[in-house]
Amino acid sequence: DGGITQSPKYLFRKEGQNVTLSCEQNLNHDAMYWYRQDPGQGLRLIYYSQIVNDFQKGDIAEGYSVSREKKESFPLTVTSAQKNPTAFYLCASSSRTEYNEQFFGPGTRLTVL
Amino acid sequence: AQTVTQSQPEMSVQEAETVTLSCTYDTSENNYYLFWYKQPPSRQMILVIRQEAYKQQNATENRFSVNFQKAAKSFSLKISDSQLGDTAMYFCAFMSFFNTNAGKSTFGDGTTLTVKP
């Protein structure tokens, strides 16, 4: 089945530690995205990538880093510089040809203790 | 920068009735995409309907339809014959078509819809 996977579903980390969230897709999509969702709020764009080895900052990139070494993968690292990292993180991908519908993964709930 | 505003944080509707969710946006671009996504309690985001800004005809998808007013920068979602499974948070989203921002998307804060039996 084609789709997007995110792992793990729940992640706990101590304050000051970097943590990497996984996102993999087998939809052959060029574009991939990372969003942060806080309780009762909408999605805020962290980073997005239109093509391998290229990515752009979104609206809240501070304290986060990404890489795009493979078309299928777009991992997000939450660094210790992110002041309030506890949140729900969603990964998505879309066809770059039409920049149409985004397909979303199931999300990762990160809790920093 | 684009902004998307959903002015109704919460709404409720009786089963089988019709409800309209509001969305306004601000952009200087002429070509773009607009979307409505649904996020049920499972938190899995699902596309409900999409609209290309260059198309004048309003999009429809079964019980879901939009009222797209480009000049007013308004993009409302109408749900007809509401069902219990429509209970979810609904997000309006804008996606740039312009080359340097192509693919960049902005979401509203969402409207929580409850369908009552």
Short mmCIF file of C-alpha atoms in Angstrom, two decimals:
data_model
loop_
_atom_site.label_atom_id
_atom_site.label_comp_id
_atom_site.label_asym_id
_atom_site.label_seq_id
_atom_site.Cartn_x
_atom_site.Cartn_y
_atom_site.Cartn_z
CA ASP A 1 0.00 0.00 0.00
CA GLY A 2 1.24 3.48 -0.84
CA GLY A 3 1.37 6.02 1.90
CA ILE A 4 3.36 7.96 4.45
CA THR A 5 4.75 6.50 7.63
CA GLN A 6 5.96 8.35 10.68
CA SER A 7 7.74 6.79 13.57
CA PRO A 8 7.49 6.55 16.42
CA LYS A 9 3.88 7.40 17.28
CA TYR A 10 4.87 8.64 20.74
CA LEU A 11 8.28 9.96 21.71
CA PHE A 12 9.57 11.08 25.07
CA ARG A 13 12.82 12.96 25.54
CA LYS A 14 14.60 14.82 28.27
CA GLU A 15 15.04 18.54 28.00
CA GLY A 16 18.26 19.49 26.21
CA GLN A 17 18.41 16.40 24.03
CA ASN A 18 18.15 16.46 20.26
CA VAL A 19 15.60 14.08 18.78
CA THR A 20 14.93 12.99 15.20
CA LEU A 21 11.47 12.20 13.87
CA SER A 22 11.21 9.86 10.92
CA CYS A 23 9.05 10.38 7.81
CA GLU A 24 9.04 7.99 4.86
CA GLN A 25 6.79 7.95 1.78
CA ASN A 26 6.41 5.52 -1.11
CA LEU A 27 4.07 7.67 -3.19
CA ASN A 28 6.87 8.85 -5.48
CA HIS A 29 6.15 12.43 -4.44
CA ASP A 30 8.80 15.07 -4.94
CA ALA A 31 7.55 17.49 -2.27
CA MET A 32 7.56 16.79 1.46
CA TYR A 33 6.55 18.91 4.45
CA TRP A 34 6.80 19.08 8.23
CA TYR A 35 4.13 20.72 10.36
CA ARG A 36 3.72 21.34 14.04
CA GLN A 37 0.29 21.24 15.66
CA ASP A 38 -0.33 22.51 19.18
CA PRO A 39 -3.53 21.66 21.11
CA GLY A 40 -6.60 23.25 19.58
CA GLN A 41 -4.59 25.00 16.92
CA GLY A 42 -3.89 24.70 13.24
CA LEU A 43 -0.83 23.40 11.46
CA ARG A 44 2.25 25.55 11.26
CA LEU A 45 4.84 24.86 8.57
CA ILE A 46 8.33 24.07 9.85
CA TYR A 47 10.22 23.07 6.70
CA TYR A 48 9.36 21.91 3.22
CA SER A 49 11.31 20.33 0.40
CA GLN A 50 10.41 20.41 -3.28
CA ILE A 51 13.22 18.15 -4.46
CA VAL A 52 16.04 15.97 -3.15
CA ASN A 53 18.93 17.89 -1.56
CA ASP A 54 16.89 21.08 -1.36
CA PHE A 55 14.60 22.45 1.35
CA GLN A 56 13.17 25.77 2.52
CA LYS A 57 12.30 27.18 5.90
CA GLY A 58 8.67 27.48 6.76
CA ASP A 59 7.12 29.85 9.26
CA ILE A 60 8.59 28.36 12.44
CA ALA A 61 11.95 26.81 11.47
CA GLU A 62 13.95 28.04 14.47
CA GLY A 63 15.19 25.16 16.60
CA TYR A 64 14.55 22.57 13.90
CA SER A 65 16.67 21.04 11.14
CA VAL A 66 15.94 18.71 8.23
CA SER A 67 17.70 16.78 5.50
CA ARG A 68 16.50 15.43 2.17
CA GLU A 69 19.09 12.94 0.95
CA LYS A 70 16.55 10.57 -0.56
CA LYS A 71 13.26 11.20 -2.31
CA GLU A 72 11.44 8.88 0.08
CA SER A 73 12.73 10.32 3.34
CA PHE A 74 12.52 13.68 5.10
CA PRO A 75 13.64 13.39 8.74
CA LEU A 76 13.12 16.25 11.17
CA THR A 77 15.50 16.93 14.05
CA VAL A 78 14.17 18.86 17.01
CA THR A 79 17.21 20.47 18.59
CA SER A 80 17.79 21.70 22.11
CA ALA A 81 17.44 25.23 20.74
CA GLN A 82 13.70 24.71 20.27
CA LYS A 83 12.27 26.34 23.38
CA ASN A 84 8.93 24.52 23.53
CA PRO A 85 9.22 21.29 21.54
CA THR A 86 6.31 19.37 23.08
CA ALA A 87 3.75 19.12 20.28
CA PHE A 88 2.17 16.89 17.63
CA TYR A 89 4.25 16.70 14.46
CA LEU A 90 2.79 15.88 11.07
CA CYS A 91 4.64 14.98 7.90
CA ALA A 92 3.07 15.29 4.45
CA SER A 93 3.96 14.84 0.81
CA SER A 94 2.51 15.98 -2.48
CA SER A 95 3.06 15.74 -6.20
CA ARG A 96 5.26 18.65 -7.26
CA THR A 97 3.85 18.53 -10.76
CA GLU A 98 0.54 19.96 -9.67
CA TYR A 99 1.20 21.03 -6.08
CA ASN A 100 -2.11 19.50 -5.32
CA GLU A 101 -3.39 17.48 -2.43
CA GLN A 102 -1.06 16.83 0.48
CA PHE A 103 -1.07 13.31 1.88
CA PHE A 104 -0.41 13.19 5.60
CA GLY A 105 1.24 10.67 7.86
CA PRO A 106 -0.32 9.59 11.16
CA GLY A 107 1.82 11.99 13.20
CA THR A 108 4.29 11.78 16.08
CA ARG A 109 3.46 13.08 19.54
CA LEU A 110 6.67 14.44 21.08
CA THR A 111 6.80 15.11 24.81
CA VAL A 112 9.84 16.72 26.34
CA LEU A 113 10.15 16.07 30.07
CA ALA B 1 2.87 36.40 3.53
CA GLN B 2 -0.40 34.56 3.24
CA THR B 3 -2.86 34.33 6.11
CA VAL B 4 -5.87 32.08 6.55
CA THR B 5 -8.62 32.92 9.02
CA GLN B 6 -11.36 30.64 10.29
CA SER B 7 -13.61 32.76 12.46
CA GLN B 8 -15.69 29.94 13.95
CA PRO B 9 -13.68 27.94 16.53
CA GLU B 10 -16.61 25.61 17.23
CA MET B 11 -19.85 24.72 15.51
CA SER B 12 -22.55 22.12 15.93
CA VAL B 13 -25.27 20.78 13.66
CA GLN B 14 -28.04 18.23 13.91
CA GLU B 15 -27.67 15.05 11.97
CA ALA B 16 -29.07 15.33 8.41
CA GLU B 17 -28.97 19.13 8.45
CA THR B 18 -26.69 21.49 6.55
CA VAL B 19 -23.83 23.51 7.99
CA THR B 20 -21.43 26.06 6.49
CA LEU B 21 -17.89 26.65 7.74
CA SER B 22 -16.26 29.98 6.93
CA CYS B 23 -12.74 30.73 5.73
CA THR B 24 -11.13 33.91 4.54
CA TYR B 25 -7.59 34.37 3.33
CA ASP B 26 -5.23 37.09 2.30
CA THR B 27 -2.75 36.88 -0.55
CA SER B 28 -1.29 39.00 -3.30
CA GLU B 29 -0.99 36.02 -5.62
CA ASN B 30 -3.38 35.39 -8.48
CA ASN B 31 -2.97 31.65 -8.87
CA TYR B 32 -3.14 29.31 -5.90
CA TYR B 33 -4.93 26.30 -4.45
CA LEU B 34 -7.40 26.20 -1.59
CA PHE B 35 -8.26 23.12 0.43
CA TRP B 36 -10.49 21.90 3.20
CA TYR B 37 -9.00 19.12 5.32
CA LYS B 38 -10.73 17.09 8.00
CA GLN B 39 -9.00 15.87 11.17
CA PRO B 40 -11.15 13.38 13.12
CA PRO B 41 -10.28 12.32 16.68
CA SER B 42 -7.76 9.85 15.24
CA ARG B 43 -5.79 12.96 14.14
CA GLN B 44 -5.30 11.58 10.62
CA MET B 45 -5.63 14.50 8.20
CA ILE B 46 -7.90 13.78 5.25
CA LEU B 47 -8.57 15.94 2.21
CA VAL B 48 -12.23 16.93 1.91
CA ILE B 49 -12.21 19.15 -1.15
CA ARG B 50 -9.90 21.38 -3.21
CA GLN B 51 -10.32 24.41 -5.43
CA GLU B 52 -7.98 25.87 -8.02
CA ALA B 53 -8.12 29.67 -7.93
CA TYR B 54 -8.14 29.94 -11.72
CA LYS B 55 -11.35 27.93 -11.93
CA GLN B 56 -14.54 29.93 -11.47
CA GLN B 57 -16.73 26.89 -10.92
CA ASN B 58 -17.17 25.93 -7.29
CA ALA B 59 -15.87 22.47 -6.42
CA THR B 60 -18.22 19.79 -5.18
CA GLU B 61 -17.51 16.36 -3.73
CA ASN B 62 -20.62 14.37 -2.86
CA ARG B 63 -22.14 16.08 0.24
CA PHE B 64 -19.37 18.68 0.38
CA SER B 65 -19.29 21.85 -1.68
CA VAL B 66 -17.52 25.17 -1.52
CA ASN B 67 -18.48 28.76 -2.16
CA PHE B 68 -15.35 30.34 -3.62
CA GLN B 69 -15.43 34.11 -3.90
CA LYS B 70 -12.03 35.11 -5.28
CA ALA B 71 -12.52 38.86 -5.12
CA ALA B 72 -13.68 38.66 -1.53
CA LYS B 73 -10.98 36.08 -0.72
CA SER B 74 -13.56 33.82 0.82
CA PHE B 75 -13.72 30.02 0.70
CA SER B 76 -16.56 28.50 2.72
CA LEU B 77 -17.39 24.79 3.05
CA LYS B 78 -20.96 23.54 3.01
CA ILE B 79 -21.73 20.10 4.38
CA SER B 80 -25.14 18.77 3.40
CA ASP B 81 -26.98 15.92 5.09
CA SER B 82 -24.54 15.97 8.00
CA GLN B 83 -23.54 12.59 9.38
CA LEU B 84 -22.12 11.59 12.76
CA GLY B 85 -18.89 10.67 11.01
CA ASP B 86 -18.46 14.29 9.95
CA THR B 87 -17.59 15.18 13.53
CA ALA B 88 -14.03 16.45 13.30
CA MET B 89 -11.83 19.50 13.18
CA TYR B 90 -11.88 21.15 9.77
CA PHE B 91 -8.96 23.15 8.44
CA CYS B 92 -8.93 25.59 5.57
CA ALA B 93 -5.57 25.72 3.76
CA PHE B 94 -3.91 27.88 1.13
CA MET B 95 -1.12 26.66 -1.13
CA SER B 96 1.03 28.95 -3.25
CA PHE B 97 1.33 28.31 -6.95
CA PHE B 98 3.88 31.05 -7.56
CA ASN B 99 7.29 29.69 -8.45
CA THR B 100 9.44 30.90 -5.55
CA ASN B 101 6.84 29.88 -2.99
CA ALA B 102 5.44 26.95 -4.92
CA GLY B 103 4.10 24.33 -2.59
CA LYS B 104 4.29 26.47 0.52
CA SER B 105 1.07 26.10 2.45
CA THR B 106 -0.70 27.99 5.20
CA PHE B 107 -3.43 26.54 7.41
CA GLY B 108 -6.16 28.21 9.43
CA ASP B 109 -6.64 27.48 13.14
CA GLY B 110 -9.51 25.12 12.44
CA THR B 111 -13.20 24.77 13.23
CA THR B 112 -14.33 21.97 15.51
CA LEU B 113 -17.59 20.59 14.13
CA THR B 114 -19.85 18.38 16.22
CA VAL B 115 -22.73 16.54 14.56
CA LYS B 116 -25.45 15.75 17.08
CA PRO B 117 -27.81 12.77 16.76
#
